[in-house]
Coordinates of C-alpha atoms and ligand atoms in Angstrom, one line a residue:
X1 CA 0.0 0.0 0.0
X2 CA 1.3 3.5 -0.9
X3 CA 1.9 5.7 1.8
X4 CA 1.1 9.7 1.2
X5 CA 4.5 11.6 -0.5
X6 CA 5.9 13.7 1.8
X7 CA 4.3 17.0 0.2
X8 CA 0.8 15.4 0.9
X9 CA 1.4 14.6 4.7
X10 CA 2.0 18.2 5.1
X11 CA -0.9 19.1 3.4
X12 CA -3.6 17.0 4.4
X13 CA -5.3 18.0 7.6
X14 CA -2.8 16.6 9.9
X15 CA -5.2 13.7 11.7
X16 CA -5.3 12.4 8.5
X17 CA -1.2 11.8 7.5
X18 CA -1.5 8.5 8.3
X19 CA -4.1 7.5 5.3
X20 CA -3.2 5.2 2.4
X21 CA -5.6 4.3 -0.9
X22 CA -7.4 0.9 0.2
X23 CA -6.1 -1.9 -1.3
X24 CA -8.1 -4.9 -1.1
X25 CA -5.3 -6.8 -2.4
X26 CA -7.7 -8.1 -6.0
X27 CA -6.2 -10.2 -9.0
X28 CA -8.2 -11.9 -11.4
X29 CA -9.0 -15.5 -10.7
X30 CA -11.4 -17.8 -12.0
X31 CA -13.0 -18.1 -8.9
X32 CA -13.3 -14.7 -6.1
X33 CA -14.6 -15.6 -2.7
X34 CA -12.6 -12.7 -1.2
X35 CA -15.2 -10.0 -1.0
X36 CA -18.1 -12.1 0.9
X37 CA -20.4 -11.4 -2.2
X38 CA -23.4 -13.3 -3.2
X39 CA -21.2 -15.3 -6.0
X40 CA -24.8 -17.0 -7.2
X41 CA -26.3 -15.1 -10.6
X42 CA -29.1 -12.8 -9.5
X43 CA -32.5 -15.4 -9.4
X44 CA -34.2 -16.0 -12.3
X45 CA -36.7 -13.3 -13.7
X46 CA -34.9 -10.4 -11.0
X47 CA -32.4 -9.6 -13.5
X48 CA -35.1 -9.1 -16.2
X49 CA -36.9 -6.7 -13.6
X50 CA -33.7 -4.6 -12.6
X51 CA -33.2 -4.5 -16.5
X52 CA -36.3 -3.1 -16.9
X53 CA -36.2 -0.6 -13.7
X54 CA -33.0 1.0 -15.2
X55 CA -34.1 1.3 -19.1
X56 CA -37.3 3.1 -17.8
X57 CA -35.1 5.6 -15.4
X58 CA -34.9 8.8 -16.8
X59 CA -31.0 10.3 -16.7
X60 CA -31.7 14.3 -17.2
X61 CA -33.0 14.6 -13.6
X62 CA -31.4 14.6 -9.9
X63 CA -32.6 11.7 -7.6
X64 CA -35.3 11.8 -5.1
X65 CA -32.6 12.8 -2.2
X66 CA -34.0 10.6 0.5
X67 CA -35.1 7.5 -2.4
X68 CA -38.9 7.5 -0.9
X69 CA -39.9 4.9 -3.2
X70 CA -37.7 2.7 -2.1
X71 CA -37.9 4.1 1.5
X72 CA -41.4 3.4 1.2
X73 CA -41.0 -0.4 0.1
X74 CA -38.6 -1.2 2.5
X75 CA -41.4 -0.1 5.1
X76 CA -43.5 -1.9 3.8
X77 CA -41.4 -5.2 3.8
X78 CA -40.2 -4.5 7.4
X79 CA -43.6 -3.3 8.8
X80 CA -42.0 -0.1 10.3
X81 CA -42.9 3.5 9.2
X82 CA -40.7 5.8 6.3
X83 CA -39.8 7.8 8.9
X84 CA -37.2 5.1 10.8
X85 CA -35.3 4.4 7.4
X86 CA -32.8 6.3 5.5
X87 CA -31.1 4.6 2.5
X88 CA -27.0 5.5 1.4
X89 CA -24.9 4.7 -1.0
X90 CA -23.8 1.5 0.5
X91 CA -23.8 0.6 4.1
X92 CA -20.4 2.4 4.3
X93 CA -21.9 5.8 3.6
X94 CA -23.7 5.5 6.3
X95 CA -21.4 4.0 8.8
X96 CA -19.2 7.4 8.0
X97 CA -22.4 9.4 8.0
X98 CA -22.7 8.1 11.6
X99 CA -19.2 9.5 12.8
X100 CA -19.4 12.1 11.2
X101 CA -22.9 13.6 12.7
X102 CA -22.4 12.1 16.3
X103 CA -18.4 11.7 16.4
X104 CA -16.0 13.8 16.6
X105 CA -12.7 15.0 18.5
X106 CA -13.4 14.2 22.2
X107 CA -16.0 11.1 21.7
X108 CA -14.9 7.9 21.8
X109 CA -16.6 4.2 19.7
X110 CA -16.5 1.4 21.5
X111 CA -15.7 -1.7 18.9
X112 CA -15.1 -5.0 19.5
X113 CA -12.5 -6.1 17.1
X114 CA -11.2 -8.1 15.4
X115 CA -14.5 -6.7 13.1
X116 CA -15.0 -4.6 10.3
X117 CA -11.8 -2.5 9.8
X118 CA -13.8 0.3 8.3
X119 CA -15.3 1.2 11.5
X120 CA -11.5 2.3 13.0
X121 CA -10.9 3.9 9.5
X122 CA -14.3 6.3 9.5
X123 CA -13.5 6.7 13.1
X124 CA -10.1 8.2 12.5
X125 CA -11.5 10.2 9.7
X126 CA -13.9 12.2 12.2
X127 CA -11.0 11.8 14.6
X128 CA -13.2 9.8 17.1
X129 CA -11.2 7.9 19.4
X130 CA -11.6 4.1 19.3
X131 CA -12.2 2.3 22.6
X132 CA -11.4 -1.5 21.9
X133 CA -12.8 -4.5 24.3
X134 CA -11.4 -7.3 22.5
X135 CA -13.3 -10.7 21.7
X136 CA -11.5 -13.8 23.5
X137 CA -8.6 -14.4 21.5
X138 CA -9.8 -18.1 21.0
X139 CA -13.4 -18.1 20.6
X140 CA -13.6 -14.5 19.3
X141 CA -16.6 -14.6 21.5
X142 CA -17.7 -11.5 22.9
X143 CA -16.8 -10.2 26.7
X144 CA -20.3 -9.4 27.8
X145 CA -19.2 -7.8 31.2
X146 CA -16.6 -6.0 29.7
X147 CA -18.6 -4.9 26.8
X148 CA -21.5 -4.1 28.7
X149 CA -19.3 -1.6 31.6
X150 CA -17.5 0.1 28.7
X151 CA -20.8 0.6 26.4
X152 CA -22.1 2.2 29.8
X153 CA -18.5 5.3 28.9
X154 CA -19.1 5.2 25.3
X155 CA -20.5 8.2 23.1
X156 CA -20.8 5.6 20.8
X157 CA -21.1 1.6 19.7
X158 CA -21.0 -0.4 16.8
X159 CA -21.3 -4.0 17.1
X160 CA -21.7 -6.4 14.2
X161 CA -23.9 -9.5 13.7
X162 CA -23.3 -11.7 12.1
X163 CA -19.9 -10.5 12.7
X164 CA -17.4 -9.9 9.9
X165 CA -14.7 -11.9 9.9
X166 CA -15.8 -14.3 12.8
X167 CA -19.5 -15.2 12.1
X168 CA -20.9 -14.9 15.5
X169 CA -24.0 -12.9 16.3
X170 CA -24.5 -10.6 19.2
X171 CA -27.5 -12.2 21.5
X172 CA -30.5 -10.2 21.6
X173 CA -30.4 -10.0 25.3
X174 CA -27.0 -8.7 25.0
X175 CA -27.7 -6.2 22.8
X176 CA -30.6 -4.7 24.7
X177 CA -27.9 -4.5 27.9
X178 CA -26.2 -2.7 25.7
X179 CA -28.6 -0.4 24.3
X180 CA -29.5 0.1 27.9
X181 CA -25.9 0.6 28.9
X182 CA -25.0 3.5 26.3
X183 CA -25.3 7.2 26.9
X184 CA -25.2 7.6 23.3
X185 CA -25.9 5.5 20.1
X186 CA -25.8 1.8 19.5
X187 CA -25.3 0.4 15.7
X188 CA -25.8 -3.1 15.2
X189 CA -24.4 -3.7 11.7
X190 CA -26.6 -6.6 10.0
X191 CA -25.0 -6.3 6.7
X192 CA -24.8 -10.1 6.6
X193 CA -28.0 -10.6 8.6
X194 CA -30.3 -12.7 6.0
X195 CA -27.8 -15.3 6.5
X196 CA -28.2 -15.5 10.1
X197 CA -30.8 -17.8 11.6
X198 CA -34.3 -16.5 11.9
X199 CA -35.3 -14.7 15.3
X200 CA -31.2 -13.3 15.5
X201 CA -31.5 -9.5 13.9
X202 CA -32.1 -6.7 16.3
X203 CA -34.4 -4.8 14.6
X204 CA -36.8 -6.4 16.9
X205 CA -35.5 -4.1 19.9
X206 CA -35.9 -0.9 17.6
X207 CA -39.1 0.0 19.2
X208 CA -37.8 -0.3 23.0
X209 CA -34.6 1.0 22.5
X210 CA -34.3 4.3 21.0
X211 CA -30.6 4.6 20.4
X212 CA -30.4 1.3 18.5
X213 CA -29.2 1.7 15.1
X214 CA -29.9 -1.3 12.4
X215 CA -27.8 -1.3 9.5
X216 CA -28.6 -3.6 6.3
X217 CA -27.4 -3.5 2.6
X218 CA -27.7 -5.2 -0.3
X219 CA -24.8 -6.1 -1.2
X220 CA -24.6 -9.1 0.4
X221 CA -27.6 -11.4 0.6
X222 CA -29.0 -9.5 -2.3
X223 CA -26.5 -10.2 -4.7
X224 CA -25.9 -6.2 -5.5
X225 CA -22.6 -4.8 -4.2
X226 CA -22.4 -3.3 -7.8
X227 CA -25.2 -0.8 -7.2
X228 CA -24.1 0.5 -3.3
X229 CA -27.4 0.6 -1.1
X230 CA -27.7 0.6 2.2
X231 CA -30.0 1.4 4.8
X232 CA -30.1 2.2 8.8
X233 CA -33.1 2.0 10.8
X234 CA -33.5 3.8 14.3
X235 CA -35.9 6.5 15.9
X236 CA -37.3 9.0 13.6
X237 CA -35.2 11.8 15.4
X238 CA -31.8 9.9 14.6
X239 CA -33.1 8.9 10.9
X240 CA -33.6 13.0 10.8
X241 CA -30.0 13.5 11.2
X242 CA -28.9 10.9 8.7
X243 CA -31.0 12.5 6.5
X244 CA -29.8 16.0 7.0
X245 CA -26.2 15.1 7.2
X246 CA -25.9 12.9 3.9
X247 CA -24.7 14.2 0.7
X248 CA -28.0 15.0 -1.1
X249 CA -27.4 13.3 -4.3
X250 CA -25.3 10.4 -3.0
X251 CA -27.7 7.7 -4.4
X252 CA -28.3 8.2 -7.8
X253 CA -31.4 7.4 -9.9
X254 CA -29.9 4.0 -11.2
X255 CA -28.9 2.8 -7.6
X256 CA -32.5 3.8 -6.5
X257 CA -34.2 2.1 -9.9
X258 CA -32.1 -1.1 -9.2
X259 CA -32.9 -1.0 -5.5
X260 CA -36.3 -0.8 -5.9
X261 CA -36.7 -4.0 -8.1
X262 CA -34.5 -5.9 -6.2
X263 CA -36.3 -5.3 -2.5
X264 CA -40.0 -6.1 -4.6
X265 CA -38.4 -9.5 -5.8
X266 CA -36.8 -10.1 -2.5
X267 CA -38.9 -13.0 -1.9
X268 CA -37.0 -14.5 -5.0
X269 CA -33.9 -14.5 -3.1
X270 CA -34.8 -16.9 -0.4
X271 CA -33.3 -20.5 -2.5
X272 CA -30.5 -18.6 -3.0
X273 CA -30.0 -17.4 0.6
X274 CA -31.2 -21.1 1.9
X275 CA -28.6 -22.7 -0.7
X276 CA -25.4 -20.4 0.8
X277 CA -26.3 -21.7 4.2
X278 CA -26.6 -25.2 3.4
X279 CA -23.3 -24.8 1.3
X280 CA -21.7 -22.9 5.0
X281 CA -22.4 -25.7 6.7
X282 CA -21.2 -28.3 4.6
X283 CA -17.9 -26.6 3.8
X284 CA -17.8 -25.8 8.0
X285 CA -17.4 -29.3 8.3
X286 CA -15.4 -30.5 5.3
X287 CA -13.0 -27.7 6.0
X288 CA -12.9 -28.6 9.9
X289 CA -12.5 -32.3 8.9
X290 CA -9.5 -31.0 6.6
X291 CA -7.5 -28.9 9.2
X292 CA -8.2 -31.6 12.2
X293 CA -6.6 -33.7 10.2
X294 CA -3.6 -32.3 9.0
X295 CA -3.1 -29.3 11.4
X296 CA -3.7 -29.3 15.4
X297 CA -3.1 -25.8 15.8
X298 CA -5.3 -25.1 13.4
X299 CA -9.1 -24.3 13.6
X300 CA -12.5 -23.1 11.9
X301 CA -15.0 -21.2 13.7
X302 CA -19.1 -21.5 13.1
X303 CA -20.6 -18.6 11.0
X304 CA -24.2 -17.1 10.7
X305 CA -22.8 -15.0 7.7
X306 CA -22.3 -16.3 4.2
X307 CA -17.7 -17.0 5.0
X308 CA -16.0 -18.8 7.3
X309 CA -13.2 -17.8 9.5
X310 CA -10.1 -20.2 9.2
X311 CA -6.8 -20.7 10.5
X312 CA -4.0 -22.9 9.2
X313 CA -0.4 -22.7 9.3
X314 CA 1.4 -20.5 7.1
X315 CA -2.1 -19.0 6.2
X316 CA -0.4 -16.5 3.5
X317 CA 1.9 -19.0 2.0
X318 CA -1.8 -21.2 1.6
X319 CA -3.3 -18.1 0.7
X320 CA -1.2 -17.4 -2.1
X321 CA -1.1 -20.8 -3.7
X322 CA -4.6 -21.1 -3.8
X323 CA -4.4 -17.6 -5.8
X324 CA -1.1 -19.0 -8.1
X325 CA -2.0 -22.9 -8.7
X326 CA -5.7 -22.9 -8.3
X327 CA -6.8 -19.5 -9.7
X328 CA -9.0 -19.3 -6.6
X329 CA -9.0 -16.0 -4.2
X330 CA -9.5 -15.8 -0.4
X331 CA -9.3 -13.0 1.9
X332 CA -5.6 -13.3 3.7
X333 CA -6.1 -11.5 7.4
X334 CA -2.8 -13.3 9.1
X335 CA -1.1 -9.5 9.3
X336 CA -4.7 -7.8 11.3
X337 CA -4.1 -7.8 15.1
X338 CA -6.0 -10.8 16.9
X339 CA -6.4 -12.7 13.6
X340 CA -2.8 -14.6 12.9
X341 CA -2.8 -17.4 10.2
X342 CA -6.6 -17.1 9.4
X343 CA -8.4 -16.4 6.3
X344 CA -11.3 -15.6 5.4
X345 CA -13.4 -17.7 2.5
X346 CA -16.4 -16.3 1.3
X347 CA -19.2 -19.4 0.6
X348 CA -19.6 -19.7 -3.0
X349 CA -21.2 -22.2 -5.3
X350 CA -21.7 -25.8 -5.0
X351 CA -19.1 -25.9 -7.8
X352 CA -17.1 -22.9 -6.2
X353 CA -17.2 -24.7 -3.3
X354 CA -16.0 -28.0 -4.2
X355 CA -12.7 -26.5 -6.3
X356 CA -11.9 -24.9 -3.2
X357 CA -12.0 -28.3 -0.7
X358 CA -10.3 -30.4 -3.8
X359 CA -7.5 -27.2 -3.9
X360 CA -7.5 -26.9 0.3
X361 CA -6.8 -30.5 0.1
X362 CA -4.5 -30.6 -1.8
X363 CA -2.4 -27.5 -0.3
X364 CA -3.0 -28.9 3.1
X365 CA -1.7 -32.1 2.2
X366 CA 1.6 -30.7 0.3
X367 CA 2.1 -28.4 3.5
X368 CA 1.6 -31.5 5.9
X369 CA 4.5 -33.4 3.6
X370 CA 6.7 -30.9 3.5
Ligands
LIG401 C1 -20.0 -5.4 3.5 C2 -20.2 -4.8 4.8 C3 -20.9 -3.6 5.0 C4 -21.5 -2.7 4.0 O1 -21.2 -2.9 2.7 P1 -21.8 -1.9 1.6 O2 -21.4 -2.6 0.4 O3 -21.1 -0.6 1.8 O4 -23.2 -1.9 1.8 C5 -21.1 -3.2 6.3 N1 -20.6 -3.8 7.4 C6 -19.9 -5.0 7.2 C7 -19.5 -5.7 8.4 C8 -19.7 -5.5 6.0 O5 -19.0 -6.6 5.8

């Protein structure tokens, strides 16, 4: 990753000298389970629909700023009023959107990594400081005591469930505790929550706890990282701010179009959802089988999202041959703190899937010989 010239770090607003362009570390493979995207084609007849949403879009005139239409459907599916949603462009707009309006130097977020690295990245942007209670370093479980007297300090919290990259969800219970805990705002960040089992999302506790922020997108279950949507839902007083704070024109009329036949056809997305869990579950146990076998200190941990978190010697060695001899790519997240020699392998298809156990195998196997 390039670091800012020397020029540039005296230029840029000095909180910010530290920055670098991300670098998701991409090459072209045959087969990308890196990015935890829906890797299934978008269900028959929805593609059609989008197709059709987008030629009809006129281009000549700004978007609705707060996308009502799809404001409105989104209601409708989740039986709340318009008023608790607001839509971005991408969850990640409005993860920043949330630093930026309730941030800022002399707040703190409370985090419990290892999670999303974005969170510390907007934080630092709005020069929030991060408070850390880290998961157990073996179950990546969460502390709930500790959590829970630290929430009870924070301006702010963002948990994450399922969470991204260890694929636990945060118990309702505990997130009420939370909620209750917090002077200030609470986001639970759901962006892999249609994979999760039913009863786990949080959007349940919206109604008693008025600093609970839920955050979903569709770039995950829906199978549309391409178009960036993504939508919070909280008290109407909090939704006023996101809405006031947001760059007016941020999600444009295609993104809104695209949106908009996607959430009417979600019901269409349910085999493909039900088929990525089935597909977790079976590569959770062929992989665990795998790295019992041929590596004690190795380990794969249960996931309600659509990847799995695993850890096997010389993880960026494996990582990279998978890449090289197999044409196959998997997130390498051995150099983040609290997350040595594991990767992260995004549940693809059936056929995905199996190149990647026949390729695992085979690595594992070499590596075990060697
Ligand atoms: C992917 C992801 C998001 C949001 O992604 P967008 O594409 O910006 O909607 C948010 N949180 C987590 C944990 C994610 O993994």
């Amino acid at each position: 990753m390039a670091e800012l010239s020397e020029r540039m770090r005296a230029l840029v607003q000095p909180h910010l000298a530290g920055i670098e362009p991300y670098d998701p570390n991409f090459t072209p493979t045959d087969i990308n389970l890196s990015a935890n995207e829906n890797t299934c084609p978008l269900p028959e007849g929805v593609r059609a629909a989008v197709d059709a949403a987008l030629a009809a879009t006129p281009l000549n005139r700004y978007p609705d700023p707060l996308s009502n239409d799809l404001r409105d459907e989104l209601a409708a599916w989740h039986g709340v009023p318009r008023e608790t949603i607001c839509v971005g462009n991408g969850g990640d707009e409005l993860l920043y959107n949330f630093l930026l309006a309730f941030g800022g130097p002399g707040r703190t977020l409370l985090t419990c990594p290892p999670d999303f690295s974005e969170y510390a990245f907007f934080a630092s942007l709005a020069q929030t400081e991060v408070e850390r209670v880290w998961r157990d370093e073996r179950t990546y479980g969460l502390k709930r005591d500790e959590l829970v007297a630290a929430a009870a300090h924070a301006d702010l919290v963002i948990l994450t469930s399922p969470n991204n990259p260890t694929g636990d969800v945060v118990p309702l219970d505990l997130a009420r505790e939370v909620c209750a805990a917090c002077p200030g705002l609470v986001v639970i960040d759901e962006a892999y929550g249609e994979f999760a089992d039913e009863g786990t999302s949080a959007a349940v506790l919206l109604e008693e706890c008025d600093n609970l922020i839920v955050l979903h997108t569709l770039s995950k279950a829906f199978g549309a990282a391409g178009i960036r949507c993504g939508y919070v839902m909280a008290a109407p007083d909090v939704i006023d701010v996101f809405a006031a704070i947001r760059q007016i024109y941020s999600v444009n009329v295609l993104t809104q179009s695209a949106a908009l036949a996607a959430v009417r056809a979600r019901d269409a997305f349910a085999p493909v959802i039900a088929q990525i869990r089935s597909e977790r579950e079976r590569l959770f146990a062929a992989l665990s089988q795998l790295v019992q076998a041929t590596a004690p200190e190795g380990a794969v941990w249960e996931s309600q999202g659509n990847f799995l978190l695993v850890r096997v010697p010389h993880a960026s060695e494996v990582r990279q041959r998978l890449r090289d001899d197999f044409s196959i790519l998997v997130r390498d997240f051995s150099y983040a703190p609290g997350l040595a020699d594991c990767l992260r392998i995004t549940v693809g298809t059936p056929e995905e899937n199996d190149r990647l156990l026949e390729a695992f195998q085979a690595l594992l196997n070499k590596t075990l010989s060697a």
